[in-house]
XYZ file of C-alpha atoms in Angstrom:
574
model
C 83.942 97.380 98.723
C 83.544 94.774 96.253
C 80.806 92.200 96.421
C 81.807 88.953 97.626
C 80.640 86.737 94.679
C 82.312 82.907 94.188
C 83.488 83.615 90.420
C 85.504 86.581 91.588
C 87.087 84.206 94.221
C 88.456 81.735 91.571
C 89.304 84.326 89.568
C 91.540 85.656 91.457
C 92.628 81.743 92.718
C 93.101 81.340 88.561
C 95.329 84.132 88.529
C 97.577 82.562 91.637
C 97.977 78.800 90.087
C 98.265 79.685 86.551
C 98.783 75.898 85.863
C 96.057 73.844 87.744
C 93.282 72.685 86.283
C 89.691 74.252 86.204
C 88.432 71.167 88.695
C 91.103 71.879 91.047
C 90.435 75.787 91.193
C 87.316 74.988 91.949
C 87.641 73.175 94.835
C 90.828 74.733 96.451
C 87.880 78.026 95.897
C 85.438 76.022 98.059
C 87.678 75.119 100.323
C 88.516 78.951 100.761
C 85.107 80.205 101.068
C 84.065 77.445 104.077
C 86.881 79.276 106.168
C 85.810 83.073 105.425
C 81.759 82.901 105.646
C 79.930 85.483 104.053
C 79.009 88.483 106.939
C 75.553 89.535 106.112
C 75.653 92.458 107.902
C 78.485 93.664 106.214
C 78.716 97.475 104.859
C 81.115 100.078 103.414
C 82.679 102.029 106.121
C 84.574 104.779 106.723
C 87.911 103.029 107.928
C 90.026 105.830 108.829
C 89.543 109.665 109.577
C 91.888 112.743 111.281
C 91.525 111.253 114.552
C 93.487 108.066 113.942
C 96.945 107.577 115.255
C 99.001 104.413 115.373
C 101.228 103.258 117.621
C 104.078 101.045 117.230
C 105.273 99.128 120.145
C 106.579 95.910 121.253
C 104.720 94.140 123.774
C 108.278 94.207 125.709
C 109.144 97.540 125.042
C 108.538 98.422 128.944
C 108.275 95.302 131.244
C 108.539 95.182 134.867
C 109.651 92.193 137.494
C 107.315 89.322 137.789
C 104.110 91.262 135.431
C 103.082 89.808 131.940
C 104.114 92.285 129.438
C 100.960 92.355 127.351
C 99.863 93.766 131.543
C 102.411 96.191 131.193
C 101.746 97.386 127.944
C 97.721 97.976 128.637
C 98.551 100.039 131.637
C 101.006 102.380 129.755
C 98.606 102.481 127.036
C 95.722 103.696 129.645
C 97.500 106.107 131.317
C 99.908 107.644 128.420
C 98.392 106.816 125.468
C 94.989 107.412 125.159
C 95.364 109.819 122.462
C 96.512 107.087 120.392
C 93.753 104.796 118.968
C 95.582 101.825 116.843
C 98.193 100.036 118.580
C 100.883 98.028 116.426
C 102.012 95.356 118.493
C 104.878 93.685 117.075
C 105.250 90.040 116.996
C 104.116 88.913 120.352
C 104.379 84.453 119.575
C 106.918 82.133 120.223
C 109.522 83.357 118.147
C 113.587 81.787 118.229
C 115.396 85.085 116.744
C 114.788 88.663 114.883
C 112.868 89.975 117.932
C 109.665 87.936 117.137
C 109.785 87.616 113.525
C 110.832 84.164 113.141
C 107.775 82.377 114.205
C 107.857 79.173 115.899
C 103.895 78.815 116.587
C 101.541 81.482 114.825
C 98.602 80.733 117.388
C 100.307 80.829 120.671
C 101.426 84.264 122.713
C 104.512 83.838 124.493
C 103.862 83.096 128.316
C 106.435 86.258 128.901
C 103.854 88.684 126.952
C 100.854 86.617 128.006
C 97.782 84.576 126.879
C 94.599 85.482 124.369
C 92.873 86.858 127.761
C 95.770 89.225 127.761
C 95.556 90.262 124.565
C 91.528 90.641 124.649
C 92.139 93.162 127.375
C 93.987 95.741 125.176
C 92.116 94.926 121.874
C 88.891 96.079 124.175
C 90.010 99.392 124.305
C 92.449 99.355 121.541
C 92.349 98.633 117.768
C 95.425 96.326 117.515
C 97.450 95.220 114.685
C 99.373 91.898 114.009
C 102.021 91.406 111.691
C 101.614 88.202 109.783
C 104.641 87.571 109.512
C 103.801 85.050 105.793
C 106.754 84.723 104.200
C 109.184 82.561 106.378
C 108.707 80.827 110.130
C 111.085 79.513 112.807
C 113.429 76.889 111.691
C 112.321 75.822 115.165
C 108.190 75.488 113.779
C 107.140 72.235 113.871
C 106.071 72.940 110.229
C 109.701 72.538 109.570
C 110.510 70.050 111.521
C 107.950 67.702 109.716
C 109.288 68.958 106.803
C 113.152 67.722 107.524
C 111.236 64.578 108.354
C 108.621 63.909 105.547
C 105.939 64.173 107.554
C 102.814 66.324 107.497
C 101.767 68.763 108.036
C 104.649 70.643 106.228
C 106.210 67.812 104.270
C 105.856 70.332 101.517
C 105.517 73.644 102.702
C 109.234 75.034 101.972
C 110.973 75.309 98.963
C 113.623 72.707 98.355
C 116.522 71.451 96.183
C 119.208 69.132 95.904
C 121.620 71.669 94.513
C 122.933 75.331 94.885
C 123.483 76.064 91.351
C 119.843 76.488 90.922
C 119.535 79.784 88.560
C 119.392 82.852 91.879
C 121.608 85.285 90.733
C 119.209 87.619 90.115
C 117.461 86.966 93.270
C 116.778 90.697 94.935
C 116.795 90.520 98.951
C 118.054 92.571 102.050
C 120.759 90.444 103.242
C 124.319 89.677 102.282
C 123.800 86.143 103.975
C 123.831 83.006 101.686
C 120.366 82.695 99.926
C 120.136 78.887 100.614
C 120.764 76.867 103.171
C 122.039 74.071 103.785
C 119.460 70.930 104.901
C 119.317 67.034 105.614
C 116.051 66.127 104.689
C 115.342 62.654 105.605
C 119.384 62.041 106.007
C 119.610 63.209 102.240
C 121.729 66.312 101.561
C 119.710 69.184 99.429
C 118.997 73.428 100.262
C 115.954 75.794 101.740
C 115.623 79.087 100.537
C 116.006 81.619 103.397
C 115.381 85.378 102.504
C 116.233 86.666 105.467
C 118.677 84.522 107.671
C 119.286 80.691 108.007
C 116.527 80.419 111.157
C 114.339 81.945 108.708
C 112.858 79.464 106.239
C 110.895 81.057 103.794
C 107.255 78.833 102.517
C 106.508 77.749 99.081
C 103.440 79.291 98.128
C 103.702 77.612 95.155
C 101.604 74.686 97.449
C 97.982 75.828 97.939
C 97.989 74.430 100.977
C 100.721 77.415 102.301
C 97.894 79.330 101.317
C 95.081 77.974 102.959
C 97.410 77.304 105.957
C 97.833 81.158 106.346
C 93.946 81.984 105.294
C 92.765 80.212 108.615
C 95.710 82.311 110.438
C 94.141 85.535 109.196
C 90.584 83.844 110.261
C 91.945 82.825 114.244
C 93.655 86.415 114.191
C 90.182 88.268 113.508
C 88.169 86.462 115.333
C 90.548 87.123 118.245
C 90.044 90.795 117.863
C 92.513 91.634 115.467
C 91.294 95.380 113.569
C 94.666 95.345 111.406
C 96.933 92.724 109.486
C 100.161 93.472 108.652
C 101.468 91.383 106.233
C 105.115 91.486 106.426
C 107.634 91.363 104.143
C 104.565 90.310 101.673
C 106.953 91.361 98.522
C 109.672 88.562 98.324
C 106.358 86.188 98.794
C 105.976 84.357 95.074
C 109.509 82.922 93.913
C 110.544 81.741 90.343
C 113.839 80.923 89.151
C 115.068 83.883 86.865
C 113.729 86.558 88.214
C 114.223 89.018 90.761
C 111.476 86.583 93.141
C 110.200 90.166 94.145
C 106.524 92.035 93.475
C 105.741 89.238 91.224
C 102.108 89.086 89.765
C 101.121 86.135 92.184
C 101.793 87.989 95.266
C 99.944 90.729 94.151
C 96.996 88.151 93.447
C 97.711 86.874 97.249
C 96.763 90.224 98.382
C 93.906 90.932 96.200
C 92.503 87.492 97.786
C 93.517 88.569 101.013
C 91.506 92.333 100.762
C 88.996 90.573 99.342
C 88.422 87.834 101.736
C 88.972 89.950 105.235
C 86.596 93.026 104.110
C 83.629 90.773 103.224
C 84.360 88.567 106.529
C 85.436 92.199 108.953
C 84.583 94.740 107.109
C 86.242 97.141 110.072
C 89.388 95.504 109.456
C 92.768 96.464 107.927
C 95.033 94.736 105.378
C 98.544 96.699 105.622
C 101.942 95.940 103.160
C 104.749 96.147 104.301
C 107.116 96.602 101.233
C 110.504 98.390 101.782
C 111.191 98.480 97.963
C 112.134 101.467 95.783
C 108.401 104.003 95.792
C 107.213 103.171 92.849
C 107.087 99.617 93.405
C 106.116 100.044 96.648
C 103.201 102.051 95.458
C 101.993 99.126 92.936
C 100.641 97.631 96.442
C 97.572 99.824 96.163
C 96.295 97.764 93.229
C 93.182 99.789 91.638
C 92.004 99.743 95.035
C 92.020 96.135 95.413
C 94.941 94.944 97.461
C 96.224 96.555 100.591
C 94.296 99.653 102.035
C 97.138 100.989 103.955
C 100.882 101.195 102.682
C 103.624 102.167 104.475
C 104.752 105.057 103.350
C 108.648 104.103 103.305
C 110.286 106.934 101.498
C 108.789 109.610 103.732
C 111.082 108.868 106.712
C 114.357 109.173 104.914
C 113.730 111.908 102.927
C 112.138 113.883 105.681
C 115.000 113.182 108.009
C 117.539 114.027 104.799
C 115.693 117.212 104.318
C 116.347 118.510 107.770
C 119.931 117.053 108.500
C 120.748 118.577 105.009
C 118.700 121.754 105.658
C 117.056 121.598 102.172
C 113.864 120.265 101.366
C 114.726 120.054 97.761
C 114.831 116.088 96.966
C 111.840 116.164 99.541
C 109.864 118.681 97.571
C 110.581 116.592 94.282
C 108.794 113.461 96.092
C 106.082 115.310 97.537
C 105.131 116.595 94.332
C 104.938 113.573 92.379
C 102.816 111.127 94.654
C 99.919 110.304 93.949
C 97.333 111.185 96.385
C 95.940 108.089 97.762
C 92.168 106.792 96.539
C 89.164 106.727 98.340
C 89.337 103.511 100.455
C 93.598 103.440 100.761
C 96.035 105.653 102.380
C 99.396 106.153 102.823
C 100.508 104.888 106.848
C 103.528 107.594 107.586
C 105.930 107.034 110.013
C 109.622 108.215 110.717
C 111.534 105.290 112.358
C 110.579 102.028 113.490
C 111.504 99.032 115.289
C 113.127 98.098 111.756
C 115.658 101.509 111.586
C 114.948 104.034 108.875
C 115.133 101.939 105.425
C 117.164 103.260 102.195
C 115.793 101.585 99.590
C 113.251 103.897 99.004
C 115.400 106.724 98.259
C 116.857 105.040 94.965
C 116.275 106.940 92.210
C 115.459 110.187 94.036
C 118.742 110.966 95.799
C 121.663 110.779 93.640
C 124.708 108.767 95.720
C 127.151 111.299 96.560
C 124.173 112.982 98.550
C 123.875 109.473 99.910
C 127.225 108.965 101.086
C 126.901 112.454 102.751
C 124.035 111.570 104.138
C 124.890 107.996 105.707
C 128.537 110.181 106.737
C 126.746 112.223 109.411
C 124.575 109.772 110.793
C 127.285 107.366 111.534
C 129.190 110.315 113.126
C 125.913 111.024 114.896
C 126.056 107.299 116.248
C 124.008 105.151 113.487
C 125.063 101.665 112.292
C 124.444 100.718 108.822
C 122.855 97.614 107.812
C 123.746 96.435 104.176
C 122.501 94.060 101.320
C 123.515 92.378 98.576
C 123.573 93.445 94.964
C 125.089 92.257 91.935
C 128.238 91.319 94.538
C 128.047 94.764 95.832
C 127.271 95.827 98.886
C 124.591 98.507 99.217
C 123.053 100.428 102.669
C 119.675 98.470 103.092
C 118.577 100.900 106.322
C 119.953 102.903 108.922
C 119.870 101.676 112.508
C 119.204 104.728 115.323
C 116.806 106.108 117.528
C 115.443 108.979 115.699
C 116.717 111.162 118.426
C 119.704 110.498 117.885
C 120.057 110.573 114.206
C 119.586 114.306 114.912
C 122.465 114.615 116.773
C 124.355 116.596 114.123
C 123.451 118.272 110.288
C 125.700 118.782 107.081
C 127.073 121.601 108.921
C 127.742 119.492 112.187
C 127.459 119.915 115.699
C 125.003 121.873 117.729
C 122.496 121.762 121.007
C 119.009 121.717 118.609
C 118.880 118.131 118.036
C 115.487 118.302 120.122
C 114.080 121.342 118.074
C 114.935 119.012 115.230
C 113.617 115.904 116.324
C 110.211 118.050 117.195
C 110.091 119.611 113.928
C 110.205 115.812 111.762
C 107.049 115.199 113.912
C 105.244 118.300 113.109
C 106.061 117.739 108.976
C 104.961 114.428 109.714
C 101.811 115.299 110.784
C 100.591 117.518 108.167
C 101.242 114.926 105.609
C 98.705 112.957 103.588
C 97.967 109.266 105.241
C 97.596 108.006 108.548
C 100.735 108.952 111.016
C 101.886 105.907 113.453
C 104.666 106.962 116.156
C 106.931 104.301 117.178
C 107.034 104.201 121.276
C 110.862 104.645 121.586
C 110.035 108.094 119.694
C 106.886 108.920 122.101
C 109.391 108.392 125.004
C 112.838 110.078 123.499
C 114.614 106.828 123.915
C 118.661 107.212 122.340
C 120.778 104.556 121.120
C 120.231 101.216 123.658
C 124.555 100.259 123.170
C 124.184 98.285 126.166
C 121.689 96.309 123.869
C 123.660 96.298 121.229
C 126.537 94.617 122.899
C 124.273 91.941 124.085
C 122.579 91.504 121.276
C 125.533 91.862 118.429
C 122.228 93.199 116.054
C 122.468 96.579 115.115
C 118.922 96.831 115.265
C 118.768 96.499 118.958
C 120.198 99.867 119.290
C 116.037 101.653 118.483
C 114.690 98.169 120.473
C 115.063 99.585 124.322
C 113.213 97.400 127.093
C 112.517 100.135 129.460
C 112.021 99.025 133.054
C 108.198 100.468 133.726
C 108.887 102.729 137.063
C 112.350 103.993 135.571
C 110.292 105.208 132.517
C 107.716 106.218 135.190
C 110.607 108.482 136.833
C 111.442 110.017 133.620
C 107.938 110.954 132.473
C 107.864 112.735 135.691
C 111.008 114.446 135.669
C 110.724 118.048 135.058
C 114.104 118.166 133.858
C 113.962 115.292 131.927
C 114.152 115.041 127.856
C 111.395 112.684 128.021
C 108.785 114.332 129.485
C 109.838 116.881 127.226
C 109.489 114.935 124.182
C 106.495 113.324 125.318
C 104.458 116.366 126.660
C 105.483 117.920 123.247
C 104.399 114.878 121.116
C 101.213 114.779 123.217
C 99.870 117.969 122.259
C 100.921 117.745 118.887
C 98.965 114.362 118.423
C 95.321 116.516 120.338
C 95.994 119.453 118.262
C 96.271 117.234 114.603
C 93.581 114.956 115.594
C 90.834 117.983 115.891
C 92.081 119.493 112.062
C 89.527 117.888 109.236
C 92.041 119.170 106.708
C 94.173 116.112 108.173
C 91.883 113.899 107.158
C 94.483 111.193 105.416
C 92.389 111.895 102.171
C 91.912 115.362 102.059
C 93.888 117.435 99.714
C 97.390 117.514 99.797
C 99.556 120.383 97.737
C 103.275 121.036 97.964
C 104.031 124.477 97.526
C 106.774 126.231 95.603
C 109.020 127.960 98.170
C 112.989 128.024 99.096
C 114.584 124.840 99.784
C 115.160 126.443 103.424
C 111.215 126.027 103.691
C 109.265 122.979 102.796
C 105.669 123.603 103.117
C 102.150 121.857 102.232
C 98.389 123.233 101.925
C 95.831 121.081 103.038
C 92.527 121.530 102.551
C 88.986 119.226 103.771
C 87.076 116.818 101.963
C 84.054 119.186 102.426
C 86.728 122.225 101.594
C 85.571 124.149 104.776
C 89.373 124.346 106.584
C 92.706 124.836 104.683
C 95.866 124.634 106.446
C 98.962 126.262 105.324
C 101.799 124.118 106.790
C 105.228 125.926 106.789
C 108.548 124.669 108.395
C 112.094 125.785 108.678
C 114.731 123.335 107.958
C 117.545 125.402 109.022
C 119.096 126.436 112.452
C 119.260 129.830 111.027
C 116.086 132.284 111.623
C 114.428 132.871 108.283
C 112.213 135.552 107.240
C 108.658 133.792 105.369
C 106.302 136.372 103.572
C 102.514 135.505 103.849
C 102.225 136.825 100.319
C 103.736 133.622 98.784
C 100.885 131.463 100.364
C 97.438 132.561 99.159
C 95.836 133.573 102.056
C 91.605 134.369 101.543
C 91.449 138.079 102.457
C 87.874 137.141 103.360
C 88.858 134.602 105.794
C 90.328 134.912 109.474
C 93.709 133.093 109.850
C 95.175 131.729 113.158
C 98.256 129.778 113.092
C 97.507 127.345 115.610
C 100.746 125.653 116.569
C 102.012 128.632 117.938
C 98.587 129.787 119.149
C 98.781 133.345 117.210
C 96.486 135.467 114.905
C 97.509 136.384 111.281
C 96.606 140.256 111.620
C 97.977 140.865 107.965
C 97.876 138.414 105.420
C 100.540 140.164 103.759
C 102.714 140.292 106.411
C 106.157 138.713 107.277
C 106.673 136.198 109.794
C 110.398 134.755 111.965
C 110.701 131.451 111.675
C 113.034 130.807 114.928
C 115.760 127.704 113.978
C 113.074 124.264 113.242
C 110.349 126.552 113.488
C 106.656 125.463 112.311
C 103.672 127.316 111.937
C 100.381 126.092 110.833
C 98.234 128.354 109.521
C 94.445 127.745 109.349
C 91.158 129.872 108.641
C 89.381 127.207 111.063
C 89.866 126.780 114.975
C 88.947 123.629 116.322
């Protein structure tokens, strides 16, 4: 952890207003370090270890008649998740459209989820994460509203002008909607830039006081008992006319000043991007260890969910191989869908298109919508909206009655990998596609956003016949078994190994190098044969392979991998 010292702070302030004067830095520095006070007690700490587990939820993901939902959510969390540590709530404020991610007030919970007393309940017990959501608000936030009228705050908080043909063509972003929109400001016609969608208006953080605006936001949050800050779509942050307006040095600077600011205030606290960009621009987020310490890991999901539909881990094996393991102090958050669909954009570069278009084939046939954006007047898949259930629903070689074994098996790669896994609650719970959503809804993305009624889920989880008590009794013990493995650790060593593209396997060894785990899976729904020989198994050690509960009696022996098989072989039992 770096030392909080005031020349760093306008350093990095320097490095975000390029063109203000020395006097100004100064004092827009001041006026930064009155809202973060030092923390004297404040100490490096070990943020993260093989017990941690996120959970991704909404705070209406199960709701029942006449009970707050935050109420709801705390008693599901007691009794079903208690395995689970970290507990992404997703945005949970007054919020007119995208499911709580256009923000009409960032300091008030919305009377359906709650109040702070609420909240306080399940941050007791829980460490919770907020998404900040910093680049755009509610056209409905009074912050806009001032703005239309000239008044303040806001008068200046949104980026403005009196003409379209403004210099945007190169203007990256995930939507094929109209970049600006339309305004009257003050009864005079001009345009707002909206990233996202036209309730969306994005903030000009070109106007330090955006900045401090959010900096006291990220204050109330962690003094409310926030443990994690995700800062969403934190990569179309900085604009400039003629560029992409994506990754651009400033934002990077924003989050540098961010890190820097929350770990000398809450040390125990998290600052998490969230960048769906291609990987290696996604993996520029790291900084030298000086901007977020968690990213998600976006190309995992696709190319783990590609590698079994396909039945080849061979594009899989080629990522795995080159990323770079993750400093002390940062690591990788992996995850397989969330409320957000399975995104593409990581996969550029790595999967050549005609895989794609395979690819995008079966899950539509399998029930997926796909969600586009715009580039260079083309239109290219931007993510992929399904439960993960049911994106399993068929493979390359189509139909079958293993979509469970596969949607077990993406859990138990998952697991093994470097970084912190989160689960998303629609996977804990086997939800499939919501259509009845959908059709209200007209979003695609509604289709992975069920509201489950709390004593029909109740029903379910008791059903012995039921696929979600399956899924969630088998998800369950995989979660206790990986949380007692120190070779999980989400910095100990990762290594991909060199076997058939039928196999995709990982070793995994401890920080203090006491357990290695030999992590083997079959991608196939044919049984495979795997010799022990082409893993190097210590003849001095003891092997178990405890997924299966079995002992290696010959480490030169063959094993059957059954269809989506897993075994994880270690010479520790915990």
């Amino acid at each position: 952890m770096r030392k909080f010292e005031f020349k760093t702070l306008m350093s990095l302030v320097n490095g975000i207003y390029k063109n203000v004067s020395a006097n100004e830095i100064k004092k827009l520095s001041e006026e930064i370090e009155k809202i973060f006070p030092k923390n004297k007690k404040n100490k490096s700490k070990n943020l993260w270890n093989e017990e941690d587990f996120f959970l991704i939820t909404y705070a209406d993901s199960i709701i029942k008649k006449n009970n707050k939902n935050f109420n709801m959510l705390l008693n599901f969390l007691n009794n079903f998740c208690k395995e689970f540590n970290f507990v992404h709530i997703l945005p949970f404020f007054p919020s007119s459209s995208d499911d709580g991610f256009a923000i009409i007030d960032y300091k008030k919970i919305d009377t359906e989820n709650g109040d702070w007393s609420d909240f306080k309940k399940i941050s007791d017990k829980f460490k919770v994460m907020t998404d900040l959501v910093i680049n755009h608000c509610s056209s409905s936030n009074i912050l806009f509203y001032n703005f239309l009228e000239k008044n303040d705050p806001g008068s200046d908080y949104f980026i403005h002008s009196k003409k379209k043909n403004i210099g945007i063509s190169k203007v990256v972003r995930p939507r094929t909607s109209d970049l600006l929109k339309p305004i009257k400001l003050k009864g005079e016609k001009g345009f707002v830039w909206c990233t996202f969608s036209h309730d969306q208006i994005d903030f000009n953080f070109k106007n330090p006081k955006v900045l401090i605006f959010f900096l006291k936001i990220i204050k109330f949050y962690l003094d409310n008992g926030v443990k994690a800050i995700r800062l969403d779509a934190v990569a179309f942050l900085w604009k400039e006319i003629g560029t992409n307006c994506i990754n651009l040095p400033e934002t990077h600077n924003i989050i540098r000043l961010i890190r820097l600011l929350v770990e000398n205030y809450s040390p125990n606290s998290l600052i998490i991007t969230e960048t769906n960009v291609p990987n290696d621009q996604n993996l520029s987020y790291f900084g030298n260890n000086n901007e977020a310490h968690c990213i998600y890991n976006f190309s995992l999901a696709p190319l783990l969910i590609h590698a079994i539909i396909s039945g080849s881990s061979f594009y899989l094996k080629k990522w795995s191989r080159s990323m770079p393991p993750a400093q002390q102090g940062n690591a990788y958050l992996n995850f397989l869908s969330s409320h957000d669909g399975i995104g593409m954009r990581p996969l550029e570069g790595i999967i050549p298109k005609s895989e794609l278009n395979r690819f995008f084939k079966v899950l539509k046939q399998s029930g997926a919508f796909l969600s586009f954006r715009a580039s260079k007047k083309k239109k290219n898949v931007y993510e992929v909206n399904t439960t993960l259930l049911d994106a399993f629903s068929q493979t390359f070689e189509g139909k079958d009655n293993l979509k469970l074994k596969r949607f077990l098996l993406s859990h138990e790669i998952l697991f093994t990998m470097e970084g912190i896994p989160a689960v998303y609650i629609q996977n804990l719970i086997g939800s499939s596609n919501d259509f009845n959503k959908y059709h209200k809804t007209k979003s695609f993305r509604s289709v992975n956003r069920k509201n489950w009624e709390y004593n029909e889920l109740l029903k379910k989880l008791k059903s012995r016949t039921s696929i979600n008590k399956k899924i969630y009794e088998a998800l369950t013990r995989l979660v206790t078994l990986r949380k007692k493995q120190p070779a999980f650790h989400p910095n100990a060593t990762q290594f991909t190994l060199q076997l058939e593209d039928c196999f995709f396997g990982i070793w995994r060894q401890s920080i203090d190098r006491s357990q290695s785990i030999f992590c083997i899976s079959n991608l196939t729904r044919k049984k495979k044969i795997f010799y022990l020989h082409d893993v190097n198994l210590i003849s001095t050690d003891r092997w178990f392979d405890i997924l299966n509960k079995k002992k290696i009696k010959n480490i030169n022996d063959k094993i059957f991998l059954s269809p989506y098989q897993s075994i994880w072989i270690t010479n520790k039992k915990y």
